[in-house]
mmCIF file of C-alpha atoms in Angstrom:
data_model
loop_
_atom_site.group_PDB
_atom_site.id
_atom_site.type_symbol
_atom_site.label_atom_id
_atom_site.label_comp_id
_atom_site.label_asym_id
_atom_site.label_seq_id
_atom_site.Cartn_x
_atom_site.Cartn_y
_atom_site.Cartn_z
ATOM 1 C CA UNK A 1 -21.380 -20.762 -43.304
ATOM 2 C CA UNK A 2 -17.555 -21.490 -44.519
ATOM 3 C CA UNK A 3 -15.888 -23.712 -42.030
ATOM 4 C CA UNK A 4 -13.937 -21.811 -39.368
ATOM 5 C CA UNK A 5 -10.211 -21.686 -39.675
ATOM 6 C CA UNK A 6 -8.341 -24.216 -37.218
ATOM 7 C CA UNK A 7 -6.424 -23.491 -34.899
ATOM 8 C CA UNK A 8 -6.801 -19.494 -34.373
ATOM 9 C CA UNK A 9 -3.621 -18.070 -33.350
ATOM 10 C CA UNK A 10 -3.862 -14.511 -31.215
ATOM 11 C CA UNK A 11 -1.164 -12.420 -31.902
ATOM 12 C CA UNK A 12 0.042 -11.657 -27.971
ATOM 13 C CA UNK A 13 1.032 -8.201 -29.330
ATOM 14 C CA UNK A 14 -1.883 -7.227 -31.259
ATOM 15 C CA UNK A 15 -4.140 -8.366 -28.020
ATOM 16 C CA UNK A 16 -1.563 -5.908 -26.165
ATOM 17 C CA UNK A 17 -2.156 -3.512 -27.537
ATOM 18 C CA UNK A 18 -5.821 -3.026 -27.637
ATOM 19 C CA UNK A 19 -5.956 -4.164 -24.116
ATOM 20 C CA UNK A 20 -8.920 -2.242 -22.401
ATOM 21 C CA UNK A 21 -8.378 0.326 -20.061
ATOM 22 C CA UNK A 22 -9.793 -2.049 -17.395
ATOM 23 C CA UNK A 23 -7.414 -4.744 -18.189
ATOM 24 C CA UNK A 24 -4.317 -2.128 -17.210
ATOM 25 C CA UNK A 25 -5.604 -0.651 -14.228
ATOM 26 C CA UNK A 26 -6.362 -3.963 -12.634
ATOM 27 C CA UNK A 27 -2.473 -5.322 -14.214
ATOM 28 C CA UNK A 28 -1.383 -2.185 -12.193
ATOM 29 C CA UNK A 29 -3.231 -2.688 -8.982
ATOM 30 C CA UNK A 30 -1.177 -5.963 -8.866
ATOM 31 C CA UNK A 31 1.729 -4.297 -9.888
ATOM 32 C CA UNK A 32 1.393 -1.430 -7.339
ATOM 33 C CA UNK A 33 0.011 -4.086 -4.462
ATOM 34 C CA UNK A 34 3.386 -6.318 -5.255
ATOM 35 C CA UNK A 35 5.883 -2.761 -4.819
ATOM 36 C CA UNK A 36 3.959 -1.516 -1.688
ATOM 37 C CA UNK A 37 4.673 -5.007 0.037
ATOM 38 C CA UNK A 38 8.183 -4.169 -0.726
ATOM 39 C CA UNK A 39 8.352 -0.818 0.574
ATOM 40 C CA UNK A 40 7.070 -1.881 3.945
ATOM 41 C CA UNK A 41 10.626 -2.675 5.468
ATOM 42 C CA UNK A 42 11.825 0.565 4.316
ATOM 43 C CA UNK A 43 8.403 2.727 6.321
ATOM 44 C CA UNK A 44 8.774 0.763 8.931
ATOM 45 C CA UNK A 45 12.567 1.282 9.560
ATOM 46 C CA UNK A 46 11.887 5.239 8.822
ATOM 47 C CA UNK A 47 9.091 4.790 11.034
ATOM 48 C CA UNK A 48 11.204 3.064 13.763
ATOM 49 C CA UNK A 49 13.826 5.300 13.859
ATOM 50 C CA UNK A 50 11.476 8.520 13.895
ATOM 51 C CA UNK A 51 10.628 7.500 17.199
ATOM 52 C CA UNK A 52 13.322 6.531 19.099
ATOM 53 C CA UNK A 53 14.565 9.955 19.754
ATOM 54 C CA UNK A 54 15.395 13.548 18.235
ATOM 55 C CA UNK A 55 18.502 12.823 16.675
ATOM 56 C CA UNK A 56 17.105 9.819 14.517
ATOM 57 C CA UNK A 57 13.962 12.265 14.111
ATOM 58 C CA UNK A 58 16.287 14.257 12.760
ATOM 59 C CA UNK A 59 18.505 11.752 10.716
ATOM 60 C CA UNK A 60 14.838 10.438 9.477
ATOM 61 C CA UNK A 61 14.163 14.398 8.109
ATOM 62 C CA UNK A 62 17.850 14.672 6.725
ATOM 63 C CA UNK A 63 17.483 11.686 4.645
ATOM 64 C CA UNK A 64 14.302 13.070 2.720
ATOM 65 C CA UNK A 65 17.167 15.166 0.917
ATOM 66 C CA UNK A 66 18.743 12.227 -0.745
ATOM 67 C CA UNK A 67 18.131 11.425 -4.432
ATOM 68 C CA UNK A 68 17.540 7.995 -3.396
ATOM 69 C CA UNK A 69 14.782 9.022 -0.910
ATOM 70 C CA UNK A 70 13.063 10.754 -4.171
ATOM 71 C CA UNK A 71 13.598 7.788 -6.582
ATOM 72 C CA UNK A 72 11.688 6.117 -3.638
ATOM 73 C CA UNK A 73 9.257 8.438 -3.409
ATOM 74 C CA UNK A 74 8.315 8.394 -6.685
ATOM 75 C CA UNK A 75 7.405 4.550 -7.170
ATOM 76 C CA UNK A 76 6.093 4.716 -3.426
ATOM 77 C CA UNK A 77 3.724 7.765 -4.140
ATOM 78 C CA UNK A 78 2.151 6.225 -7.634
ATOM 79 C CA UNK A 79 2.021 3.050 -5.789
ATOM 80 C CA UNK A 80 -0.196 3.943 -3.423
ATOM 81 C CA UNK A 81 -2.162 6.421 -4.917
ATOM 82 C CA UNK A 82 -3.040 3.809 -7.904
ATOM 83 C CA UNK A 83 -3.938 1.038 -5.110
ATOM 84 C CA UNK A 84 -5.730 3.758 -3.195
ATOM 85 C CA UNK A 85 -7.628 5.037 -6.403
ATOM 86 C CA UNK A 86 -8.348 2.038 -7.709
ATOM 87 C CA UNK A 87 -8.976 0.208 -4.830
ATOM 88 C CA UNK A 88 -12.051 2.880 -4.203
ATOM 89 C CA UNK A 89 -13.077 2.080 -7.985
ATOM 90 C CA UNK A 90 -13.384 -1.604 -7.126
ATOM 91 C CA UNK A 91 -15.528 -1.279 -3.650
ATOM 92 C CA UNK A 92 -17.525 1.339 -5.811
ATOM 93 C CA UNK A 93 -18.128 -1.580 -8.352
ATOM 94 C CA UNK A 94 -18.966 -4.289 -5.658
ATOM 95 C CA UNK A 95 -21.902 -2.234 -4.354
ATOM 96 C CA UNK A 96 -23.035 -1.669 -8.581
ATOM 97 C CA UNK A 97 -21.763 2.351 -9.134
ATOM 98 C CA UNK A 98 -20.059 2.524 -12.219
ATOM 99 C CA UNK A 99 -20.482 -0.431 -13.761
ATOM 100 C CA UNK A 100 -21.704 0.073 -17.038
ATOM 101 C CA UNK A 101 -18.924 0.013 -19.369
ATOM 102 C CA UNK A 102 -19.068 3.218 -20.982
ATOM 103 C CA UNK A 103 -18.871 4.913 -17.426
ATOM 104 C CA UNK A 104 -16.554 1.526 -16.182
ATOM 105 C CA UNK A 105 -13.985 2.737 -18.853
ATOM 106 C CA UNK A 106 -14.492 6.514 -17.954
ATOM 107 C CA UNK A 107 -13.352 5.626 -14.138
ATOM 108 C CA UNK A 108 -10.133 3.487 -15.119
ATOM 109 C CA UNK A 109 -9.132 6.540 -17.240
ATOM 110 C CA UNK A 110 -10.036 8.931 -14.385
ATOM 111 C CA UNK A 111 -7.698 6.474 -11.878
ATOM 112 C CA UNK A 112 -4.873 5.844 -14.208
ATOM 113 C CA UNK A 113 -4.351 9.437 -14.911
ATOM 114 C CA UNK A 114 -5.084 11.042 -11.585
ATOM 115 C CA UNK A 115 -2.380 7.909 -9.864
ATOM 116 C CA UNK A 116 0.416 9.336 -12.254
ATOM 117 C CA UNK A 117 -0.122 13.614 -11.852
ATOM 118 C CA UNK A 118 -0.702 12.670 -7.412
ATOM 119 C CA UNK A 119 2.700 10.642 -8.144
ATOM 120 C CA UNK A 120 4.292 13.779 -10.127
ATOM 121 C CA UNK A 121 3.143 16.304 -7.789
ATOM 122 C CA UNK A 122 4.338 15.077 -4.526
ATOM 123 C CA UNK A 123 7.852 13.788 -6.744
ATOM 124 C CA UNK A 124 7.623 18.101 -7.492
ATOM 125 C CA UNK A 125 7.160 18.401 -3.989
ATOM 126 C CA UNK A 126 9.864 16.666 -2.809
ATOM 127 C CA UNK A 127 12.384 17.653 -4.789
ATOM 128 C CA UNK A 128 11.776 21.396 -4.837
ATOM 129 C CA UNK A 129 11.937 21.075 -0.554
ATOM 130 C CA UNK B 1 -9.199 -17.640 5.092
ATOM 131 C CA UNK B 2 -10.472 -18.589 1.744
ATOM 132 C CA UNK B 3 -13.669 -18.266 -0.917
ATOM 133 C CA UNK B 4 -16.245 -15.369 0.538
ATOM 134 C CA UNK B 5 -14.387 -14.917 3.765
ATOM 135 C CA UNK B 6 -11.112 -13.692 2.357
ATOM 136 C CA UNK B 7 -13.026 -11.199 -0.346
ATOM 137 C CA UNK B 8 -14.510 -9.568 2.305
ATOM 138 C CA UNK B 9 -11.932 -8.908 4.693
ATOM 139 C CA UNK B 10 -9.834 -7.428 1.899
ATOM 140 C CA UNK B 11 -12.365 -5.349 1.418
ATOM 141 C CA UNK B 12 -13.104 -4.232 5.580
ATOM 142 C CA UNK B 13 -9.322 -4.272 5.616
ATOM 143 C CA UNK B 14 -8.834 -2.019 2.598
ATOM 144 C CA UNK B 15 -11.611 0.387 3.346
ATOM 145 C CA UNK B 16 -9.959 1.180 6.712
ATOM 146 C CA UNK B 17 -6.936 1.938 5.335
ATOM 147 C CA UNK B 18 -8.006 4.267 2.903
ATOM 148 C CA UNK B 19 -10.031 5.938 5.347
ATOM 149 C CA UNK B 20 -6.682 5.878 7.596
ATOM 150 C CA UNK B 21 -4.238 6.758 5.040
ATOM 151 C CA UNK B 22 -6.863 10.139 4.028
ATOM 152 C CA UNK B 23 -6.136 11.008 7.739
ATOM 153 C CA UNK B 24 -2.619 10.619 8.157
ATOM 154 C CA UNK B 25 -2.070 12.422 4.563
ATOM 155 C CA UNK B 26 -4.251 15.528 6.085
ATOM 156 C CA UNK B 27 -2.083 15.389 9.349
ATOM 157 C CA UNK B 28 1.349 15.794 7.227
ATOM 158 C CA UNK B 29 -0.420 17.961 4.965
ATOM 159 C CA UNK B 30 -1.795 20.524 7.628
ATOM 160 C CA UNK B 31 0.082 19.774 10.969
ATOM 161 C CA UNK B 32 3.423 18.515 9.877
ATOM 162 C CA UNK B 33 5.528 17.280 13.187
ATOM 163 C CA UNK B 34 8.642 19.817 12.910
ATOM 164 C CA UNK B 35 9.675 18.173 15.881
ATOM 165 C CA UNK B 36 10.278 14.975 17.572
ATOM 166 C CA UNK B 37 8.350 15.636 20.976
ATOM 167 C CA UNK B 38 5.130 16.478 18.457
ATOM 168 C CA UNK B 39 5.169 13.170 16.429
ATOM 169 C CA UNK B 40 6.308 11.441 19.621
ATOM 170 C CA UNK B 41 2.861 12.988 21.461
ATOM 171 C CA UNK B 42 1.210 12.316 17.936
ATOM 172 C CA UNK B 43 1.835 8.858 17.961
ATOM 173 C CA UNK B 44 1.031 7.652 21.176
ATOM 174 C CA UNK B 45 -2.017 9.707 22.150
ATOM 175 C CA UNK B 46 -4.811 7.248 23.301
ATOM 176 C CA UNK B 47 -7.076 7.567 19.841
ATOM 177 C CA UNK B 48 -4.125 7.749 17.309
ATOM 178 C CA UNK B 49 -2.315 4.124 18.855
ATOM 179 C CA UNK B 50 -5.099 2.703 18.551
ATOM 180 C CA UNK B 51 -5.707 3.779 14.924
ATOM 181 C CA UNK B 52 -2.087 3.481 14.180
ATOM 182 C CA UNK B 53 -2.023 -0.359 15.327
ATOM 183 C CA UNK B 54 -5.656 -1.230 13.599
ATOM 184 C CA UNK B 55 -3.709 0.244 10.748
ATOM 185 C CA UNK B 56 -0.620 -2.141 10.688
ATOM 186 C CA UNK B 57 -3.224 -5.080 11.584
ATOM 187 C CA UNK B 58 -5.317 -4.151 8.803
ATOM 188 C CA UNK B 59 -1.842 -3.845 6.767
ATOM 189 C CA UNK B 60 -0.658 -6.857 7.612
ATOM 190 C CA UNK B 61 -3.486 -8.738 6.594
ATOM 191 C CA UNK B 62 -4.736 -6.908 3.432
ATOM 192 C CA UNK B 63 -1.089 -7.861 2.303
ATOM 193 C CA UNK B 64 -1.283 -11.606 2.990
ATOM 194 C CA UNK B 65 -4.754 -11.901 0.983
ATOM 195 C CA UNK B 66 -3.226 -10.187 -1.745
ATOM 196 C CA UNK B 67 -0.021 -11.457 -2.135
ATOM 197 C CA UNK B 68 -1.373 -14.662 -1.238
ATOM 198 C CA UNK B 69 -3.542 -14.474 -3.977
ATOM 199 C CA UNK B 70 -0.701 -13.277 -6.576
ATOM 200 C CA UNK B 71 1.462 -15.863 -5.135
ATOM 201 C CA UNK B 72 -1.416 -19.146 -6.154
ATOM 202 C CA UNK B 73 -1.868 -17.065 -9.465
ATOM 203 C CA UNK B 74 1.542 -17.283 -10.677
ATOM 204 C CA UNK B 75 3.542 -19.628 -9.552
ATOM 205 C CA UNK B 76 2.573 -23.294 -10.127
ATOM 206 C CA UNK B 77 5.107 -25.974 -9.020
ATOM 207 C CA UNK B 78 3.968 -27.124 -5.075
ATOM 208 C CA UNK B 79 7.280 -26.532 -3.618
ATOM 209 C CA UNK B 80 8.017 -23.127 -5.012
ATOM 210 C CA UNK B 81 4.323 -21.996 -4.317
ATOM 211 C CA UNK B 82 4.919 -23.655 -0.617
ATOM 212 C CA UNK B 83 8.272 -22.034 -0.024
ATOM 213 C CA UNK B 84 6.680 -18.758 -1.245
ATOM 214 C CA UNK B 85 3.787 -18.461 0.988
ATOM 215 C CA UNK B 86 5.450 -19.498 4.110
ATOM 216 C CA UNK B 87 8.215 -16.396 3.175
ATOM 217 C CA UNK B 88 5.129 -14.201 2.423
ATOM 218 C CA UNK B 89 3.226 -15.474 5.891
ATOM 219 C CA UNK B 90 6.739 -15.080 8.195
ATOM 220 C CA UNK B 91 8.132 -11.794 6.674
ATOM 221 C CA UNK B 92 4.612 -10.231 7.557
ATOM 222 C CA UNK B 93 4.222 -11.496 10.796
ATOM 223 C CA UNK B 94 7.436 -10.372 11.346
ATOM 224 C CA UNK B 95 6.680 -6.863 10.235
ATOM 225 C CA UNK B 96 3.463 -6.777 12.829
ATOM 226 C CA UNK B 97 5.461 -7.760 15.537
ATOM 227 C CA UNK B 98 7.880 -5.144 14.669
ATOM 228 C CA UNK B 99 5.272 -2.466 14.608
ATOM 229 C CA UNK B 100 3.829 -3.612 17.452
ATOM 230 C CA UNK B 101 7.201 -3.042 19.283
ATOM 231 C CA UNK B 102 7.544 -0.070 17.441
ATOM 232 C CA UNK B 103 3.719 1.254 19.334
ATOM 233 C CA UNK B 104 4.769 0.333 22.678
ATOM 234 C CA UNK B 105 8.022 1.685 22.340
ATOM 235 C CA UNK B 106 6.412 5.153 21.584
ATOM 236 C CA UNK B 107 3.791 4.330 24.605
ATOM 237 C CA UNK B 108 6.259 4.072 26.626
ATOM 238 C CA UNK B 109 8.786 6.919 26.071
ATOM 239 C CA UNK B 110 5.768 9.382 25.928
ATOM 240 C CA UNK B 111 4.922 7.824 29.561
ATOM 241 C CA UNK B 112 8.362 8.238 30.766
ATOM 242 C CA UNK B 113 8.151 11.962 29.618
ATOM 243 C CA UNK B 114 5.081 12.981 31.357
ATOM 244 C CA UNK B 115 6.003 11.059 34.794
ATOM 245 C CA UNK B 116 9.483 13.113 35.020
#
């Protein structure tokens, strides 16, 4: 045995990247958690003023045309469909399904992806309305 | 709500809202209000403001165990991690009450229409 080299330094960017695939979608189930508490002022004015009567209905509809409503979209829709994705993953790993790593890294590949095409298709969808 | 308690009623919390959220996505999806007087009748049906309000409830509080958790995660000093939690705890309850309003609001003006 040669004597073990004191202290051991880890290179933060080296550890970056080859961060598992695990390690980023739970980093961006924070992340996404963290932006949908900051949408929720924005729903629930849009959700306020669809109801208080045709014209605001109306103003609510209107204002789905606006690049800013897109931008918003955008974040919003990968937001929630990585918490929503991911969030499944985890209750599917509380009750033991999935949790062998080969099939653990399988699923975090499956989320990331499938968070980021939902998030381009309904951005597509939006902006082609 | 701390240690076992607060695991599992992120996890009640979040499963309702993903079953929620799968239902509201296939109402837009497949029955998209095109007018007011449909959402309005949408809303405040008996089953759906009921759902709608165990919804913001279940909101509500999935968001304080989280961000109360990110909150004691990252920031450290007492005061700023004080300060933080009490803006975390007020802006939500602020939000439910708001949504509540919002609820009976709808309740109401659906009532008004059917009575005239």
């Amino acid at each position: 045995m040669y004597p073990k080299k004191r202290p051991k330094y880890l290179n933060l960017f080296y550890l970056l990247q080859h961060m598992p695939m695990m390690a980023i979608v739970s980093i961006a189930h924070r992340v996404s958690g963290v932006l949908l508490f900051f949408s929720l002022p924005w729903l629930l004015y849009w959700f306020h003023l669809s109801l208080q009567g045709p014209d605001s209905y109306q103003q609510v509809l209107d204002w789905c045309d606006s690049i800013w409503f897109k931008g918003f979209a955008l974040v919003f829709a990968w937001s929630l469909s990585h918490h929503f994705l991911a969030g499944i993953r985890y209750l599917l790993l509380d009750i033991d399904i999935g949790i062998e790593h080969k099939v653990a890294k399988q699923t975090a590949i499956t989320v990331s992806i499938s968070a980021v095409l939902i998030a381009g298709m309904i951005f597509l969808g939006t902006a082609l309305l | 709500m701390q240690g076992l308690n607060a695991w599992l009623w992120q996890r009640l919390s979040g499963t309702y809202l993903a079953i929620f959220i799968f239902y509201l996505v296939f109402y837009i999806l497949f029955n998209f209000p095109l007018s007011f007087s449909q959402w309005l009748a949408w809303v405040a049906s008996p089953i759906n403001r009921i759902a709608i309000g165990l919804f913001f409830l279940s909101l509500f509080f999935h968001a304080w165990i989280g961000g109360r958790d990110v909150i004691l995660d990252y920031i450290h000093p007492p005061a700023w991690r004080f300060f933080s939690l009490v803006v975390l705890a007020i802006s939500l309850l602020a939000m439910a009450l708001w949504a509540m309003q919002i609820l009976f609001w709808a309740y109401a003006v659906q009532g008004m229409i059917q009575w005239q």
